[in-house]
Amino acid sequence: MPSTDAAPLTPLALSEDLPPATVMPIWTPEGPMALWRSVGGTLSLAADRCPHRGMRLSHGFVRGEALSCIYHGWSYDQGGRCLRIPAHPDLEPPASIRVATGSVLEAGGVIWRARADDPSLPPDFPGFVPLRSLSFAVSRDVISRTLGGESAGPGILKGTLAGSAVILLCAEQAEGTSLIHLLAPADATLDQRIAVSRAAETLRRAAETGTTEAAA
Amino acid sequence: MTIGAMRDEWYPVGLRSKVDANGQQTLLMGEPIRLHESEGGEIVVETADGRRLPVVIGHGHVWTSLGQPDKPLFAIPEADQPGRRLVEVGVVRVRCSPLRAVENFLDIAHFPFVHTDILGAEPHTEVERYEVEIREHEDEVWATKVKFYQPQAAKSAAGGITTDYMYRVPAPTCSVLYKTCPARPGEWDVITLFVQPLTEELCDVWPWMALYDDVTPMTDLIHFQQMIFLQDRSILENQIPRRLPLDPGMEIPTRADLTSVAYRRWLKRHNYTYGAQLVAQ
């Protein structure tokens, strides 16, 4: 059985933040990627660079089942193949024009970076629902120390914020920063969720400004 | 980093009308420079250590060089025709290669997507065949017989028209665009992009125009051009890599990109590589 500890699935975003017909930039250890959802709901991950003139595809737009570059409108299907070059409407784009793609999985309201050669399923968190994502200008270790919680697997922290049990899914970002996807109890009231959200911002301030104190 | 052959070219460093005795600081190819107007009305440009740089005044701007230009500043004879309004658009700082800024200016296929409902609109996205050449005698890149459908080609245009264009690259960071003049059929409006290379990945862009338009207020002419260029900036600051790749393989051109292909080839032939990426990375 493959070890999931060695190369865990990486959380990318919360499903709610990526409705149909939208695209968002994602940082992964392989480089910047564009995560997008088609009008029909299919999720795709593409390299964040149009091979025509190098424009970031995460600035592009989704129409139907294709992602288009904002610069010249070149569009790509979910497999990364170029479908259309608007400057030459009658041209069938050569199959060689394509962008690299990656695998993603979606479970429990969280979108994960998957690996084509790894059949692992994303972890599930019974009793918890996604609340929000936050960027931290510090590493995962600093967040862990500041939270004072316990590790529940690679990149997964359990702790307490504003009196509620929470789960933090941590994804390392560029230059020692982190992206945190925060899960709150499914039965939390609206007021409790707001309190957890604010407590997460307080945690961020503590982690970013008082790292030495928190570590002590 | 070496500046290479581009060192001996002329570059815009300010609007002539804005330089006074108080002077102003700027940067040219990584070197801090200062320009001011002397008591005699002469424009002086110096490096931080007091070295006087060559100066020429033309097309509304002050031009200088860190090297020794062996030719005069390129001419734009059409801009000297009587009756034109000269529009000093000002400056836009862009975090991109100066060469990428010029290449974007030479491109028409992006109009429907970047300048939507102004310089282009879907479904009118097709770029018809046009002609491109490197004119050996002038040593300039030219694109002619360029046509594109535009919903609002200029401030003075009331509705959609098919606009004719000619593009000219007389210097590595400068381009001159000749465009159908809505107010005076048969004449060309002149719209230029003069780019000051601050570093290889940062530039100040000085658009300048010589138009037949007696009606539109000057402020509106400036706002129109600034709006267009700010739309371009959202592209230019998000291209990867920041420098312009001159080697094939990194980017994929099509027939619509023939001007860009000729521009890159001309840059490479002259070793105009300040702001270029030479090896695919």
CSV table of C-alpha atoms in Angstrom, one decimal:
chain,number,residue,atom,x,y,z
A,1,MET,CA,0.0,0.0,0.0
A,2,PRO,CA,1.5,3.4,-1.0
A,3,SER,CA,2.4,5.6,1.9
A,4,THR,CA,0.2,8.6,1.9
A,5,ASP,CA,2.4,10.2,4.5
A,6,ALA,CA,5.3,10.6,2.0
A,7,ALA,CA,3.3,12.6,-0.5
A,8,PRO,CA,0.0,13.6,1.0
A,9,LEU,CA,-2.8,15.2,-0.9
A,10,THR,CA,-2.6,18.9,-0.8
A,11,PRO,CA,-5.6,21.1,0.0
A,12,LEU,CA,-6.0,23.8,-2.7
A,13,ALA,CA,-9.3,25.6,-2.1
A,14,LEU,CA,-12.8,25.4,-0.6
A,15,SER,CA,-15.5,24.3,-3.1
A,16,GLU,CA,-17.7,27.3,-2.2
A,17,ASP,CA,-15.0,29.7,-3.3
A,18,LEU,CA,-15.0,28.3,-6.8
A,19,PRO,CA,-18.5,28.4,-8.3
A,20,PRO,CA,-19.2,27.2,-11.9
A,21,ALA,CA,-17.6,29.4,-14.6
A,22,THR,CA,-14.8,30.7,-12.4
A,23,VAL,CA,-11.0,30.4,-12.3
A,24,MET,CA,-8.5,31.1,-9.5
A,25,PRO,CA,-4.7,31.2,-9.1
A,26,ILE,CA,-3.2,28.4,-7.0
A,27,TRP,CA,0.3,28.0,-5.8
A,28,THR,CA,1.7,24.5,-5.8
A,29,PRO,CA,5.3,23.2,-5.3
A,30,GLU,CA,5.3,22.5,-9.1
A,31,GLY,CA,4.6,26.2,-9.8
A,32,PRO,CA,1.6,28.4,-10.3
A,33,MET,CA,-1.5,26.7,-11.5
A,34,ALA,CA,-5.0,27.8,-12.6
A,35,LEU,CA,-7.9,26.0,-10.8
A,36,TRP,CA,-11.2,26.3,-12.7
A,37,ARG,CA,-14.7,25.0,-12.8
A,38,SER,CA,-16.6,24.7,-16.0
A,39,VAL,CA,-20.2,25.8,-16.4
A,40,GLY,CA,-21.2,22.1,-16.1
A,41,GLY,CA,-19.3,21.9,-12.8
A,42,THR,CA,-16.2,19.9,-13.8
A,43,LEU,CA,-13.1,20.9,-11.9
A,44,SER,CA,-9.7,21.2,-13.7
A,45,LEU,CA,-6.2,22.3,-12.9
A,46,ALA,CA,-3.9,23.8,-15.6
A,47,ALA,CA,-0.5,25.3,-15.6
A,48,ASP,CA,-0.9,29.0,-15.1
A,49,ARG,CA,0.7,30.1,-18.3
A,50,CYS,CA,-0.8,30.3,-21.8
A,51,PRO,CA,1.9,29.0,-24.2
A,52,HIS,CA,1.1,31.7,-26.8
A,53,ARG,CA,2.4,34.8,-25.0
A,54,GLY,CA,3.0,33.6,-21.4
A,55,MET,CA,-0.1,35.3,-19.9
A,56,ARG,CA,-1.4,33.8,-16.7
A,57,LEU,CA,-4.5,31.7,-17.4
A,58,SER,CA,-5.8,32.4,-13.9
A,59,HIS,CA,-6.6,35.9,-15.2
A,60,GLY,CA,-8.7,34.3,-17.9
A,61,PHE,CA,-12.4,33.4,-18.2
A,62,VAL,CA,-14.5,30.2,-18.3
A,63,ARG,CA,-17.1,29.7,-21.0
A,64,GLY,CA,-18.9,26.4,-21.3
A,65,GLU,CA,-16.4,23.6,-20.7
A,66,ALA,CA,-13.3,25.6,-21.7
A,67,LEU,CA,-10.9,28.0,-20.0
A,68,SER,CA,-9.8,31.0,-22.1
A,69,CYS,CA,-6.8,33.2,-21.9
A,70,ILE,CA,-7.7,36.9,-21.3
A,71,TYR,CA,-5.0,38.1,-23.6
A,72,HIS,CA,-6.0,36.7,-27.0
A,73,GLY,CA,-8.9,34.4,-26.1
A,74,TRP,CA,-7.1,31.1,-26.8
A,75,SER,CA,-9.3,28.5,-25.1
A,76,TYR,CA,-8.3,25.1,-23.6
A,77,ASP,CA,-10.3,22.0,-22.7
A,78,GLN,CA,-10.1,20.1,-19.4
A,79,GLY,CA,-7.3,18.0,-20.8
A,80,GLY,CA,-5.2,21.1,-21.6
A,81,ARG,CA,-5.6,20.9,-25.4
A,82,CYS,CA,-6.1,24.2,-27.3
A,83,LEU,CA,-9.6,24.3,-28.8
A,84,ARG,CA,-9.7,27.7,-30.5
A,85,ILE,CA,-7.6,30.6,-31.6
A,86,PRO,CA,-10.0,33.5,-32.1
A,87,ALA,CA,-7.6,35.4,-34.4
A,88,HIS,CA,-7.9,32.4,-36.8
A,89,PRO,CA,-11.5,31.2,-36.4
A,90,ASP,CA,-11.3,28.7,-39.2
A,91,LEU,CA,-8.0,27.1,-38.0
A,92,GLU,CA,-8.1,23.8,-36.1
A,93,PRO,CA,-5.4,24.3,-33.5
A,94,PRO,CA,-2.6,21.8,-33.8
A,95,ALA,CA,-2.7,19.1,-31.1
A,96,SER,CA,0.8,20.2,-30.0
A,97,ILE,CA,-0.6,23.4,-28.5
A,98,ARG,CA,-1.5,22.5,-25.0
A,99,VAL,CA,-1.1,23.4,-21.3
A,100,ALA,CA,0.1,20.9,-18.7
A,101,THR,CA,-2.7,19.8,-16.4
A,102,GLY,CA,-3.0,18.2,-13.0
A,103,SER,CA,-5.4,16.0,-11.1
A,104,VAL,CA,-7.8,17.3,-8.5
A,105,LEU,CA,-10.3,15.7,-6.1
A,106,GLU,CA,-13.2,17.2,-4.3
A,107,ALA,CA,-14.7,15.9,-1.1
A,108,GLY,CA,-16.5,17.4,1.8
A,109,GLY,CA,-16.4,20.9,0.3
A,110,VAL,CA,-12.6,20.9,-0.1
A,111,ILE,CA,-10.6,20.7,-3.4
A,112,TRP,CA,-7.4,18.7,-3.2
A,113,ARG,CA,-4.4,18.3,-5.4
A,114,ALA,CA,-4.3,14.6,-6.3
A,115,ARG,CA,-1.8,12.5,-8.1
A,116,ALA,CA,-2.7,10.5,-11.1
A,117,ASP,CA,-0.6,7.6,-9.8
A,118,ASP,CA,-1.9,7.6,-6.3
A,119,PRO,CA,-5.4,6.3,-5.6
A,120,SER,CA,-5.6,7.8,-2.1
A,121,LEU,CA,-8.9,9.5,-1.3
A,122,PRO,CA,-8.9,12.8,0.6
A,123,PRO,CA,-9.4,12.6,4.3
A,124,ASP,CA,-12.9,13.3,5.5
A,125,PHE,CA,-13.8,15.2,8.6
A,126,PRO,CA,-17.1,14.0,10.0
A,127,GLY,CA,-18.9,16.6,12.0
A,128,PHE,CA,-17.0,19.5,10.3
A,129,VAL,CA,-17.7,21.8,7.4
A,130,PRO,CA,-15.5,24.3,5.6
A,131,LEU,CA,-15.7,27.9,6.9
A,132,ARG,CA,-13.1,30.0,5.1
A,133,SER,CA,-9.5,30.2,3.7
A,134,LEU,CA,-6.8,32.6,5.0
A,135,SER,CA,-3.3,33.4,3.9
A,136,PHE,CA,-0.6,33.5,6.7
A,137,ALA,CA,2.7,35.2,6.1
A,138,VAL,CA,4.4,32.5,8.1
A,139,SER,CA,5.2,28.8,7.8
A,140,ARG,CA,3.0,25.9,8.9
A,141,ASP,CA,5.2,25.2,11.9
A,142,VAL,CA,4.7,28.7,13.3
A,143,ILE,CA,0.9,28.4,12.9
A,144,SER,CA,1.0,25.1,14.6
A,145,ARG,CA,3.0,26.4,17.6
A,146,THR,CA,0.8,29.5,17.8
A,147,LEU,CA,-2.4,27.5,17.8
A,148,GLY,CA,-1.0,25.0,20.3
A,149,GLY,CA,-3.2,22.2,18.9
A,150,GLU,CA,-2.3,18.8,17.8
A,151,SER,CA,-1.3,17.3,14.5
A,152,ALA,CA,-3.9,15.1,12.9
A,153,GLY,CA,-1.9,14.0,9.9
A,154,PRO,CA,0.4,15.7,7.4
A,155,GLY,CA,-0.6,19.4,7.1
A,156,ILE,CA,-3.7,18.9,9.3
A,157,LEU,CA,-4.0,20.6,12.7
A,158,LYS,CA,-6.7,20.2,15.3
A,159,GLY,CA,-7.3,22.9,17.9
A,160,THR,CA,-9.8,25.2,19.5
A,161,LEU,CA,-10.7,28.7,18.4
A,162,ALA,CA,-13.3,30.9,20.2
A,163,GLY,CA,-14.3,27.8,22.2
A,164,SER,CA,-15.1,25.7,19.2
A,165,ALA,CA,-13.2,22.7,17.9
A,166,VAL,CA,-11.6,23.5,14.6
A,167,ILE,CA,-9.5,21.8,11.9
A,168,LEU,CA,-6.9,23.7,9.9
A,169,LEU,CA,-5.8,22.3,6.6
A,170,CYS,CA,-2.4,23.8,5.8
A,171,ALA,CA,-0.8,24.2,2.4
A,172,GLU,CA,2.7,25.6,2.1
A,173,GLN,CA,3.0,28.5,-0.3
A,174,ALA,CA,5.8,30.4,-1.9
A,175,GLU,CA,8.4,32.2,0.2
A,176,GLY,CA,7.6,30.6,3.6
A,177,THR,CA,3.9,31.6,3.6
A,178,SER,CA,0.9,29.3,4.1
A,179,LEU,CA,-2.7,29.0,3.0
A,180,ILE,CA,-5.0,27.8,5.7
A,181,HIS,CA,-8.5,26.2,5.0
A,182,LEU,CA,-10.5,26.4,8.2
A,183,LEU,CA,-13.1,23.8,9.1
A,184,ALA,CA,-15.7,24.5,11.9
A,185,PRO,CA,-18.2,22.2,13.6
A,186,ALA,CA,-21.2,21.5,11.3
A,187,ASP,CA,-23.6,22.3,14.1
A,188,ALA,CA,-22.0,25.7,15.0
A,189,THR,CA,-24.5,28.5,15.0
A,190,LEU,CA,-23.9,31.6,12.8
A,191,ASP,CA,-22.7,33.6,15.8
A,192,GLN,CA,-20.2,30.8,16.6
A,193,ARG,CA,-18.9,30.7,13.1
A,194,ILE,CA,-18.4,34.4,13.0
A,195,ALA,CA,-16.5,34.1,16.4
A,196,VAL,CA,-14.3,31.3,14.9
A,197,SER,CA,-13.6,33.4,11.8
A,198,ARG,CA,-12.5,36.3,14.0
A,199,ALA,CA,-10.5,34.1,16.2
A,200,ALA,CA,-8.6,32.8,13.1
A,201,GLU,CA,-7.7,36.4,12.2
A,202,THR,CA,-6.4,36.9,15.8
A,203,LEU,CA,-4.4,33.7,15.4
A,204,ARG,CA,-2.9,35.1,12.2
A,205,ARG,CA,-1.9,38.3,13.9
A,206,ALA,CA,-0.3,36.4,16.7
A,207,ALA,CA,1.5,34.0,14.3
A,208,GLU,CA,2.8,36.9,12.1
A,209,THR,CA,3.8,39.3,14.8
A,210,GLY,CA,4.6,37.3,18.0
A,211,THR,CA,6.3,34.2,16.6
A,212,THR,CA,9.0,34.2,19.3
A,213,GLU,CA,6.6,34.6,22.1
A,214,ALA,CA,4.3,32.0,20.8
A,215,ALA,CA,7.2,29.6,20.4
A,216,ALA,CA,8.5,30.2,24.0
B,1,MET,CA,23.9,41.8,-16.9
B,2,THR,CA,25.2,43.7,-19.9
B,3,ILE,CA,23.4,46.4,-21.7
B,4,GLY,CA,24.9,45.4,-25.0
B,5,ALA,CA,24.1,47.1,-28.3
B,6,MET,CA,21.0,48.9,-26.9
B,7,ARG,CA,23.4,51.2,-24.9
B,8,ASP,CA,24.0,53.4,-27.9
B,9,GLU,CA,20.3,54.1,-28.7
B,10,TRP,CA,18.2,57.1,-27.8
B,11,TYR,CA,15.6,56.8,-25.0
B,12,PRO,CA,12.8,59.1,-23.8
B,13,VAL,CA,13.4,60.2,-20.2
B,14,GLY,CA,10.8,63.0,-19.8
B,15,LEU,CA,8.3,65.3,-21.4
B,16,ARG,CA,10.2,68.4,-22.7
B,17,SER,CA,7.3,70.7,-21.4
B,18,LYS,CA,7.7,69.4,-17.9
B,19,VAL,CA,11.4,69.8,-17.4
B,20,ASP,CA,12.3,73.0,-15.6
B,21,ALA,CA,15.2,74.5,-13.7
B,22,ASN,CA,14.3,72.4,-10.6
B,23,GLY,CA,15.0,69.3,-12.6
B,24,GLN,CA,13.9,65.7,-12.1
B,25,GLN,CA,15.5,62.3,-11.3
B,26,THR,CA,14.9,59.2,-13.2
B,27,LEU,CA,16.6,55.9,-14.1
B,28,LEU,CA,17.9,54.7,-17.4
B,29,MET,CA,19.0,51.1,-17.8
B,30,GLY,CA,19.7,50.8,-14.1
B,31,GLU,CA,21.7,54.1,-13.9
B,32,PRO,CA,20.3,57.0,-11.9
B,33,ILE,CA,20.2,60.2,-14.1
B,34,ARG,CA,19.1,63.8,-13.5
B,35,LEU,CA,17.7,66.2,-16.0
B,36,HIS,CA,17.1,69.9,-15.7
B,37,GLU,CA,16.8,73.1,-17.8
B,38,SER,CA,19.8,75.4,-17.7
B,39,GLU,CA,19.5,79.2,-17.5
B,40,GLY,CA,20.0,79.4,-21.2
B,41,GLY,CA,17.0,77.1,-21.7
B,42,GLU,CA,19.2,74.1,-22.6
B,43,ILE,CA,18.2,70.6,-21.3
B,44,VAL,CA,21.1,69.0,-19.4
B,45,VAL,CA,21.1,65.3,-18.6
B,46,GLU,CA,23.8,63.9,-16.2
B,47,THR,CA,24.6,60.7,-14.4
B,48,ALA,CA,24.9,60.7,-10.6
B,49,ASP,CA,28.7,61.1,-10.9
B,50,GLY,CA,28.3,64.2,-13.1
B,51,ARG,CA,28.9,62.7,-16.5
B,52,ARG,CA,27.0,64.7,-19.2
B,53,LEU,CA,24.9,62.6,-21.5
B,54,PRO,CA,24.0,63.4,-25.1
B,55,VAL,CA,20.6,65.1,-25.4
B,56,VAL,CA,18.1,65.5,-28.2
B,57,ILE,CA,14.6,67.0,-28.1
B,58,GLY,CA,12.0,65.5,-30.3
B,59,HIS,CA,8.4,64.3,-30.5
B,60,GLY,CA,7.6,66.2,-27.3
B,61,HIS,CA,10.2,64.4,-25.2
B,62,VAL,CA,13.7,64.7,-24.0
B,63,TRP,CA,15.9,61.8,-25.3
B,64,THR,CA,19.2,60.7,-24.0
B,65,SER,CA,21.6,57.7,-24.1
B,66,LEU,CA,24.2,56.1,-21.8
B,67,GLY,CA,26.3,55.5,-24.9
B,68,GLN,CA,27.1,57.3,-28.1
B,69,PRO,CA,24.3,57.2,-30.6
B,70,ASP,CA,25.7,57.2,-34.1
B,71,LYS,CA,22.5,58.4,-35.7
B,72,PRO,CA,19.9,61.1,-35.1
B,73,LEU,CA,16.6,60.4,-33.4
B,74,PHE,CA,14.3,58.8,-35.8
B,75,ALA,CA,11.9,61.2,-37.7
B,76,ILE,CA,8.1,61.1,-37.8
B,77,PRO,CA,7.4,63.3,-40.8
B,78,GLU,CA,3.6,62.9,-40.6
B,79,ALA,CA,3.6,64.4,-37.0
B,80,ASP,CA,5.1,67.6,-38.5
B,81,GLN,CA,2.2,68.1,-40.8
B,82,PRO,CA,0.3,71.4,-40.0
B,83,GLY,CA,-3.1,71.1,-38.4
B,84,ARG,CA,-2.3,68.2,-36.1
B,85,ARG,CA,-2.8,68.3,-32.3
B,86,LEU,CA,0.1,67.0,-30.4
B,87,VAL,CA,-1.0,65.0,-27.3
B,88,GLU,CA,1.4,64.5,-24.4
B,89,VAL,CA,-0.2,61.6,-22.6
B,90,GLY,CA,2.3,61.5,-19.8
B,91,VAL,CA,3.9,58.4,-18.2
B,92,VAL,CA,2.7,55.0,-17.1
B,93,ARG,CA,5.1,52.8,-15.0
B,94,VAL,CA,4.9,49.1,-15.9
B,95,ARG,CA,6.5,46.2,-14.1
B,96,CYS,CA,7.5,44.4,-17.3
B,97,SER,CA,10.3,44.2,-19.9
B,98,PRO,CA,10.5,47.3,-22.1
B,99,LEU,CA,10.5,44.9,-25.1
B,100,ARG,CA,7.3,43.2,-23.9
B,101,ALA,CA,5.6,46.7,-23.8
B,102,VAL,CA,6.6,47.3,-27.4
B,103,GLU,CA,5.5,43.9,-28.6
B,104,ASN,CA,2.1,44.3,-27.0
B,105,PHE,CA,1.7,47.6,-28.8
B,106,LEU,CA,2.3,45.8,-32.1
B,107,ASP,CA,-0.4,43.3,-31.4
B,108,ILE,CA,-4.0,43.6,-32.7
B,109,ALA,CA,-5.4,40.2,-31.8
B,110,HIS,CA,-5.8,41.1,-28.2
B,111,PHE,CA,-8.2,44.1,-28.9
B,112,PRO,CA,-11.5,42.2,-28.4
B,113,PHE,CA,-10.3,40.6,-25.2
B,114,VAL,CA,-8.3,43.4,-23.5
B,115,HIS,CA,-9.9,46.5,-25.0
B,116,THR,CA,-13.4,45.0,-25.2
B,117,ASP,CA,-16.0,47.2,-26.9
B,118,ILE,CA,-13.4,49.9,-27.6
B,119,LEU,CA,-10.7,48.7,-29.9
B,120,GLY,CA,-12.3,45.3,-30.6
B,121,ALA,CA,-15.3,43.1,-29.8
B,122,GLU,CA,-16.3,39.5,-30.3
B,123,PRO,CA,-17.2,38.0,-32.6
B,124,HIS,CA,-15.0,40.2,-34.8
B,125,THR,CA,-11.7,38.5,-33.7
B,126,GLU,CA,-10.2,37.4,-37.0
B,127,VAL,CA,-6.9,38.9,-38.0
B,128,GLU,CA,-6.6,39.0,-41.7
B,129,ARG,CA,-3.4,38.4,-43.5
B,130,TYR,CA,-1.1,41.5,-43.5
B,131,GLU,CA,2.4,42.3,-44.7
B,132,VAL,CA,5.5,42.5,-42.6
B,133,GLU,CA,9.0,43.4,-43.6
B,134,ILE,CA,12.3,44.5,-42.1
B,135,ARG,CA,13.2,47.5,-44.3
B,136,GLU,CA,16.9,47.2,-44.8
B,137,HIS,CA,17.7,50.8,-45.8
B,138,GLU,CA,15.9,52.3,-42.8
B,139,ASP,CA,16.7,49.4,-40.6
B,140,GLU,CA,13.1,49.4,-39.3
B,141,VAL,CA,10.4,46.8,-38.8
B,142,TRP,CA,7.2,47.6,-40.7
B,143,ALA,CA,3.7,46.0,-40.8
B,144,THR,CA,1.3,47.3,-43.4
B,145,LYS,CA,-2.2,46.5,-44.7
B,146,VAL,CA,-3.3,45.6,-41.2
B,147,LYS,CA,-7.1,45.8,-40.8
B,148,PHE,CA,-9.3,45.3,-37.8
B,149,TYR,CA,-13.0,45.9,-36.9
B,150,GLN,CA,-13.3,48.3,-34.1
B,151,PRO,CA,-16.4,49.4,-32.1
B,152,GLN,CA,-14.8,52.8,-31.1
B,153,ALA,CA,-11.5,53.2,-32.8
B,154,ALA,CA,-10.8,56.7,-31.5
B,155,LYS,CA,-12.3,59.3,-29.2
B,156,SER,CA,-13.6,61.0,-32.4
B,157,ALA,CA,-15.2,57.8,-33.8
B,158,ALA,CA,-19.0,57.6,-33.4
B,159,GLY,CA,-19.5,53.9,-34.2
B,160,GLY,CA,-17.9,50.7,-35.4
B,161,ILE,CA,-15.6,50.8,-38.4
B,162,THR,CA,-12.9,48.6,-40.0
B,163,THR,CA,-9.7,50.4,-39.2
B,164,ASP,CA,-6.5,50.3,-41.2
B,165,TYR,CA,-3.2,50.3,-39.5
B,166,MET,CA,0.5,50.5,-40.2
B,167,TYR,CA,3.1,49.7,-37.5
B,168,ARG,CA,6.7,50.8,-37.5
B,169,VAL,CA,9.5,50.0,-35.1
B,170,PRO,CA,12.3,52.6,-35.6
B,171,ALA,CA,14.2,51.8,-32.4
B,172,PRO,CA,14.2,48.8,-30.0
B,173,THR,CA,11.9,50.4,-27.4
B,174,CYS,CA,9.8,52.7,-29.7
B,175,SER,CA,6.9,52.1,-32.0
B,176,VAL,CA,4.9,54.3,-34.2
B,177,LEU,CA,1.3,53.4,-35.2
B,178,TYR,CA,-0.4,55.0,-38.2
B,179,LYS,CA,-4.2,54.5,-38.0
B,180,THR,CA,-7.3,55.5,-40.0
B,181,CYS,CA,-8.2,59.0,-39.1
B,182,PRO,CA,-12.0,59.1,-38.5
B,183,ALA,CA,-12.1,63.0,-38.8
B,184,ARG,CA,-10.1,63.2,-42.0
B,185,PRO,CA,-10.4,60.2,-44.3
B,186,GLY,CA,-7.2,59.7,-46.4
B,187,GLU,CA,-4.9,60.9,-43.6
B,188,TRP,CA,-3.3,58.8,-40.8
B,189,ASP,CA,-3.5,59.5,-37.1
B,190,VAL,CA,-0.1,59.0,-35.5
B,191,ILE,CA,0.0,57.2,-32.2
B,192,THR,CA,3.3,56.4,-30.6
B,193,LEU,CA,4.7,54.3,-27.7
B,194,PHE,CA,8.0,55.5,-26.5
B,195,VAL,CA,9.4,53.2,-23.8
B,196,GLN,CA,12.1,54.2,-21.2
B,197,PRO,CA,13.9,51.1,-19.9
B,198,LEU,CA,14.4,51.7,-16.2
B,199,THR,CA,15.7,48.2,-15.7
B,200,GLU,CA,15.3,45.0,-17.7
B,201,GLU,CA,12.0,44.3,-16.0
B,202,LEU,CA,10.6,47.8,-15.3
B,203,CYS,CA,9.8,50.6,-17.7
B,204,ASP,CA,8.2,54.0,-18.0
B,205,VAL,CA,5.9,54.2,-21.0
B,206,TRP,CA,5.4,57.6,-22.7
B,207,PRO,CA,2.5,57.4,-25.2
B,208,TRP,CA,2.4,60.4,-27.5
B,209,MET,CA,0.0,61.3,-30.4
B,210,ALA,CA,-0.3,63.6,-33.4
B,211,LEU,CA,-3.9,63.7,-34.4
B,212,TYR,CA,-6.3,65.4,-36.7
B,213,ASP,CA,-9.0,66.1,-34.2
B,214,ASP,CA,-10.1,69.7,-33.5
B,215,VAL,CA,-13.2,68.8,-31.5
B,216,THR,CA,-12.3,66.5,-28.6
B,217,PRO,CA,-11.1,68.2,-25.5
B,218,MET,CA,-7.4,67.5,-24.7
B,219,THR,CA,-8.3,65.9,-21.4
B,220,ASP,CA,-10.5,63.4,-23.1
B,221,LEU,CA,-7.8,62.5,-25.6
B,222,ILE,CA,-5.4,61.9,-22.8
B,223,HIS,CA,-7.9,59.9,-20.7
B,224,PHE,CA,-8.8,57.7,-23.7
B,225,GLN,CA,-5.2,56.8,-24.3
B,226,GLN,CA,-4.5,56.3,-20.6
B,227,MET,CA,-7.5,54.0,-20.3
B,228,ILE,CA,-6.3,51.9,-23.2
B,229,PHE,CA,-2.8,51.6,-21.8
B,230,LEU,CA,-3.9,50.8,-18.3
B,231,GLN,CA,-5.8,47.9,-19.8
B,232,ASP,CA,-2.6,46.7,-21.5
B,233,ARG,CA,-0.7,47.0,-18.2
B,234,SER,CA,-3.0,44.4,-16.6
B,235,ILE,CA,-1.6,42.0,-19.2
B,236,LEU,CA,2.0,43.2,-19.2
B,237,GLU,CA,2.5,42.7,-15.5
B,238,ASN,CA,1.2,39.1,-15.6
B,239,GLN,CA,3.3,37.6,-18.4
B,240,ILE,CA,5.7,34.8,-17.6
B,241,PRO,CA,8.6,35.2,-18.0
B,242,ARG,CA,8.8,38.9,-17.4
B,243,ARG,CA,11.5,39.2,-20.1
B,244,LEU,CA,10.7,38.8,-23.8
B,245,PRO,CA,11.8,35.3,-25.0
B,246,LEU,CA,13.8,35.7,-28.2
B,247,ASP,CA,14.6,32.0,-28.7
B,248,PRO,CA,11.8,29.9,-30.3
B,249,GLY,CA,10.2,27.2,-28.3
B,250,MET,CA,9.2,29.2,-25.2
B,251,GLU,CA,6.1,30.8,-26.9
B,252,ILE,CA,4.0,29.8,-29.9
B,253,PRO,CA,3.3,32.4,-32.5
B,254,THR,CA,0.6,32.2,-35.2
B,255,ARG,CA,0.1,34.1,-38.5
B,256,ALA,CA,-1.5,37.0,-36.5
B,257,ASP,CA,1.8,37.4,-34.7
B,258,LEU,CA,4.0,38.1,-37.8
B,259,THR,CA,4.8,41.6,-36.6
B,260,SER,CA,6.0,40.2,-33.3
B,261,VAL,CA,8.0,37.5,-35.0
B,262,ALA,CA,9.8,40.1,-37.2
B,263,TYR,CA,10.4,42.4,-34.1
B,264,ARG,CA,12.0,39.5,-32.2
B,265,ARG,CA,14.1,38.5,-35.1
B,266,TRP,CA,15.2,42.1,-35.7
B,267,LEU,CA,16.1,42.5,-31.9
B,268,LYS,CA,18.1,39.3,-32.0
B,269,ARG,CA,19.9,40.2,-35.2
B,270,HIS,CA,21.1,43.5,-33.6
B,271,ASN,CA,21.8,42.0,-30.2
B,272,TYR,CA,19.1,44.3,-28.8
B,273,THR,CA,18.7,42.1,-25.8
B,274,TYR,CA,18.2,44.4,-22.8
B,275,GLY,CA,14.9,43.0,-21.4
B,276,ALA,CA,15.1,39.8,-23.4
B,277,GLN,CA,15.4,36.2,-22.3
B,278,LEU,CA,17.8,34.4,-24.5
B,279,VAL,CA,17.7,30.8,-23.4
B,280,ALA,CA,14.5,29.0,-22.6
B,281,GLN,CA,14.3,28.5,-18.9
